[in-house]
Amino acid sequence: MDRILLTGATGFIGQALLRAWQGRGEIAVLTQSVPRATASLGLSPEAIFDHADAAAAFRPNLVVHLAGAGIADARWTAKRRAALWASRVDYTRRLVDALRAAPPARMIAASAIGYYGPAGDPPVDESAPRGEGFAAALCEAWEAESRALEGAGTAVCCLRLGLVLGPGGGLLGRLAPPFRLGLGGRIGDGAQGMSWIHRDDVLGLLSWLRAAKTLPKTVNGTAPHPVSNGEFTRVLGRALRRPTPFPLPAALVKILFGQMGEELLLGGPRVLPKVAEVEGFKFRFPTLQQALEDIF
């Protein structure tokens, strides 16, 4: 039976993964908030660690590393950039250093499609180089810290996640309230890409990677049909049966959100999950309409 160490267990994906894998292995979590984890996860105190060395002493054979502060939660001030770097790069380095004493067989480490930068057309897959900008540099450094465990004999897969859609949180947790009030609209000209994925397909990818005979080095965690922001706006409006008449001008996005707005809100790449599809993974929700019909 697998011994699984999970980070980011109190997050939008982590809590759902913990529920999905309950009873399918011995699971422990590494968290920065033991009281929150104890209250929300339903695990025994012995399975909750707040220090990487203690988590490593659990001797997992699989690590699923999902921890990281939300990159789009706030404007990228110098303080916010430092917090994002610390929560991803520095935190991963401490975890990997602790795991070297008894390295797990496998590690599935979260990354993000920000790796590709604010790319436009054509779509990109896992073979594309790193893009430009802060998010791309952050993802590259984040992945490098995870891959450092390969030197200890661990197979490492970096899962570059897109915009995760699901009930009760994530991107839709922010978008749905104004859209329900009829206040939704495209961002800028709406031509930028939105590479999304249903949360259930994220869980499916993680289970698929867990069972894979050979772990791919990189997998894009996106649905096979990315859309433009304009199309996303129209489909979400239809799903909620609301008009979407209020665009957010690009100039205002830049004023309100600075570089974060330029990279993430106005410059989204169109990302294809080539590795998953070639290796035979089947998406439950390949189109945005299917995903939103399920969620709403």
CSV table of C-alpha atoms in Angstrom, one decimal, residues 66-241:
chain,number,residue,atom,x,y,z
A,66,LEU,CA,0.5,21.0,-4.4
A,67,ALA,CA,1.5,23.8,-2.0
A,68,GLY,CA,1.8,27.4,-3.1
A,69,ALA,CA,0.2,30.8,-2.5
A,70,GLY,CA,-2.3,31.9,-5.1
A,71,ILE,CA,-0.5,33.7,-7.9
A,72,ALA,CA,-3.5,35.8,-8.9
A,73,ASP,CA,-4.7,36.6,-5.4
A,74,ALA,CA,-3.1,40.1,-5.3
A,75,ARG,CA,-1.2,42.7,-7.3
A,76,TRP,CA,2.5,41.8,-7.7
A,77,THR,CA,4.2,44.2,-5.3
A,78,ALA,CA,7.7,43.5,-4.3
A,79,LYS,CA,6.3,42.0,-1.0
A,80,ARG,CA,3.9,39.8,-2.9
A,81,ARG,CA,6.6,38.5,-5.4
A,82,ALA,CA,8.7,37.6,-2.4
A,83,ALA,CA,5.8,35.7,-0.8
A,84,LEU,CA,5.1,33.8,-4.0
A,85,TRP,CA,8.7,32.9,-4.4
A,86,ALA,CA,9.0,31.7,-0.8
A,87,SER,CA,5.8,29.6,-1.0
A,88,ARG,CA,6.9,27.8,-4.1
A,89,VAL,CA,10.6,27.8,-4.6
A,90,ASP,CA,11.9,28.1,-1.1
A,91,TYR,CA,9.3,25.8,0.4
A,92,THR,CA,10.0,23.1,-2.3
A,93,ARG,CA,13.7,23.4,-1.6
A,94,ARG,CA,13.2,22.7,2.1
A,95,LEU,CA,10.9,19.8,1.3
A,96,VAL,CA,13.3,18.2,-1.2
A,97,ASP,CA,16.3,18.7,1.2
A,98,ALA,CA,14.3,16.8,3.9
A,99,LEU,CA,13.3,14.0,1.6
A,100,ARG,CA,16.9,13.2,0.5
A,101,ALA,CA,17.5,11.1,3.6
A,102,ALA,CA,14.9,8.6,2.5
A,103,PRO,CA,13.8,9.6,-1.1
A,104,PRO,CA,10.4,8.5,-2.3
A,105,ALA,CA,10.0,6.5,-5.5
A,106,ARG,CA,7.9,9.2,-7.1
A,107,MET,CA,7.0,12.9,-6.7
A,108,ILE,CA,4.2,14.6,-8.6
A,109,ALA,CA,4.9,18.3,-8.2
A,110,ALA,CA,2.5,21.1,-9.1
A,111,SER,CA,3.6,23.8,-11.5
A,112,ALA,CA,1.6,26.1,-13.7
A,113,ILE,CA,1.0,27.1,-17.3
A,114,GLY,CA,2.5,30.4,-16.4
A,115,TYR,CA,5.7,28.6,-17.4
A,116,TYR,CA,4.9,29.4,-21.0
A,117,GLY,CA,4.5,33.2,-20.4
A,118,PRO,CA,1.9,35.5,-21.8
A,119,ALA,CA,1.9,33.6,-25.1
A,120,GLY,CA,-0.7,34.1,-27.9
A,121,ASP,CA,-1.4,31.9,-30.8
A,122,PRO,CA,-0.4,29.3,-31.8
A,123,PRO,CA,-1.2,26.8,-29.0
A,124,VAL,CA,1.8,25.4,-27.0
A,125,ASP,CA,2.4,21.9,-25.6
A,126,GLU,CA,5.0,20.5,-23.2
A,127,SER,CA,7.8,20.8,-25.8
A,128,ALA,CA,7.5,24.6,-25.8
A,129,PRO,CA,10.3,26.6,-24.2
A,130,ARG,CA,9.9,28.8,-21.1
A,131,GLY,CA,8.2,32.1,-21.8
A,132,GLU,CA,8.9,35.6,-20.6
A,133,GLY,CA,7.8,37.4,-17.5
A,134,PHE,CA,7.7,36.9,-13.7
A,135,ALA,CA,5.3,33.9,-13.7
A,136,ALA,CA,7.5,32.0,-16.2
A,137,ALA,CA,10.6,32.6,-14.2
A,138,LEU,CA,8.8,31.6,-11.0
A,139,CYS,CA,7.6,28.3,-12.6
A,140,GLU,CA,11.0,27.5,-14.0
A,141,ALA,CA,12.6,27.9,-10.6
A,142,TRP,CA,9.8,26.0,-8.8
A,143,GLU,CA,10.2,23.1,-11.2
A,144,ALA,CA,14.0,23.1,-10.8
A,145,GLU,CA,13.7,22.7,-7.0
A,146,SER,CA,11.3,19.7,-7.5
A,147,ARG,CA,13.5,18.1,-10.1
A,148,ALA,CA,16.5,18.4,-7.7
A,149,LEU,CA,15.1,15.2,-6.1
A,150,GLU,CA,15.9,13.3,-9.2
A,151,GLY,CA,19.5,13.3,-8.1
A,152,ALA,CA,18.4,11.1,-5.1
A,153,GLY,CA,16.8,8.6,-7.4
A,154,THR,CA,13.2,9.9,-7.3
A,155,ALA,CA,11.1,10.0,-10.5
A,156,VAL,CA,9.7,13.5,-10.7
A,157,CYS,CA,6.7,14.8,-12.8
A,158,CYS,CA,5.9,18.5,-12.9
A,159,LEU,CA,2.1,19.0,-13.6
A,160,ARG,CA,1.6,22.4,-15.2
A,161,LEU,CA,-1.9,23.3,-14.1
A,162,GLY,CA,-4.2,25.6,-16.0
A,163,LEU,CA,-7.3,27.4,-14.6
A,164,VAL,CA,-9.0,24.9,-12.4
A,165,LEU,CA,-12.8,24.9,-12.5
A,166,GLY,CA,-15.0,23.3,-9.9
A,167,PRO,CA,-17.8,24.1,-7.5
A,168,GLY,CA,-17.2,26.1,-4.4
A,169,GLY,CA,-13.9,27.7,-5.1
A,170,GLY,CA,-11.1,28.2,-7.6
A,171,LEU,CA,-11.6,30.6,-10.5
A,172,LEU,CA,-15.4,30.1,-10.6
A,173,GLY,CA,-15.6,31.0,-6.9
A,174,ARG,CA,-14.5,34.5,-7.9
A,175,LEU,CA,-16.2,34.8,-11.3
A,176,ALA,CA,-19.6,33.3,-10.5
A,177,PRO,CA,-20.9,35.9,-8.1
A,178,PRO,CA,-20.6,38.9,-10.4
A,179,PHE,CA,-21.7,36.9,-13.4
A,180,ARG,CA,-24.8,35.7,-11.5
A,181,LEU,CA,-25.7,39.4,-11.0
A,182,GLY,CA,-25.3,40.1,-14.7
A,183,LEU,CA,-22.1,42.0,-14.2
A,184,GLY,CA,-19.8,39.7,-16.1
A,185,GLY,CA,-17.9,40.6,-19.3
A,186,ARG,CA,-14.8,39.9,-21.3
A,187,ILE,CA,-11.4,41.2,-20.2
A,188,GLY,CA,-9.7,43.5,-22.7
A,189,ASP,CA,-10.6,42.5,-26.3
A,190,GLY,CA,-11.3,38.9,-25.1
A,191,ALA,CA,-8.8,37.4,-27.6
A,192,GLN,CA,-6.3,36.1,-25.0
A,193,GLY,CA,-6.3,32.4,-24.2
A,194,MET,CA,-7.9,30.7,-21.2
A,195,SER,CA,-6.5,27.2,-20.7
A,196,TRP,CA,-8.8,25.6,-18.2
A,197,ILE,CA,-9.4,22.2,-16.7
A,198,HIS,CA,-12.3,20.7,-14.6
A,199,ARG,CA,-11.1,19.8,-11.1
A,200,ASP,CA,-12.3,16.2,-11.5
A,201,ASP,CA,-9.9,15.9,-14.5
A,202,VAL,CA,-7.1,17.2,-12.3
A,203,LEU,CA,-7.9,14.4,-9.8
A,204,GLY,CA,-8.1,12.0,-12.8
A,205,LEU,CA,-4.6,13.1,-14.0
A,206,LEU,CA,-3.1,12.6,-10.5
A,207,SER,CA,-4.6,9.1,-10.2
A,208,TRP,CA,-3.4,8.3,-13.7
A,209,LEU,CA,0.1,9.5,-12.9
A,210,ARG,CA,0.1,7.6,-9.7
A,211,ALA,CA,-0.6,4.4,-11.6
A,212,ALA,CA,1.6,5.0,-14.6
A,213,LYS,CA,4.4,2.5,-15.1
A,214,THR,CA,6.8,5.3,-16.1
A,215,LEU,CA,6.3,8.8,-14.8
A,216,PRO,CA,6.4,11.5,-17.5
A,217,LYS,CA,8.7,14.4,-16.7
A,218,THR,CA,6.2,17.1,-17.6
A,219,VAL,CA,2.4,17.0,-18.1
A,220,ASN,CA,0.1,19.9,-18.9
A,221,GLY,CA,-2.9,19.9,-16.7
A,222,THR,CA,-5.3,21.5,-19.1
A,223,ALA,CA,-8.3,20.4,-21.0
A,224,PRO,CA,-7.8,19.6,-24.7
A,225,HIS,CA,-9.9,22.6,-25.9
A,226,PRO,CA,-8.6,25.9,-24.6
A,227,VAL,CA,-10.8,28.9,-25.4
A,228,SER,CA,-10.5,32.6,-25.7
A,229,ASN,CA,-11.5,34.9,-22.9
A,230,GLY,CA,-14.4,36.1,-25.0
A,231,GLU,CA,-15.7,32.5,-25.6
A,232,PHE,CA,-15.2,31.7,-21.9
A,233,THR,CA,-17.3,34.7,-21.0
A,234,ARG,CA,-20.1,33.7,-23.4
A,235,VAL,CA,-20.2,30.1,-22.3
A,236,LEU,CA,-20.2,31.0,-18.6
A,237,GLY,CA,-23.0,33.5,-19.2
A,238,ARG,CA,-25.1,30.9,-20.9
A,239,ALA,CA,-24.4,28.4,-18.2
A,240,LEU,CA,-25.7,30.9,-15.6
A,241,ARG,CA,-28.4,32.2,-17.9
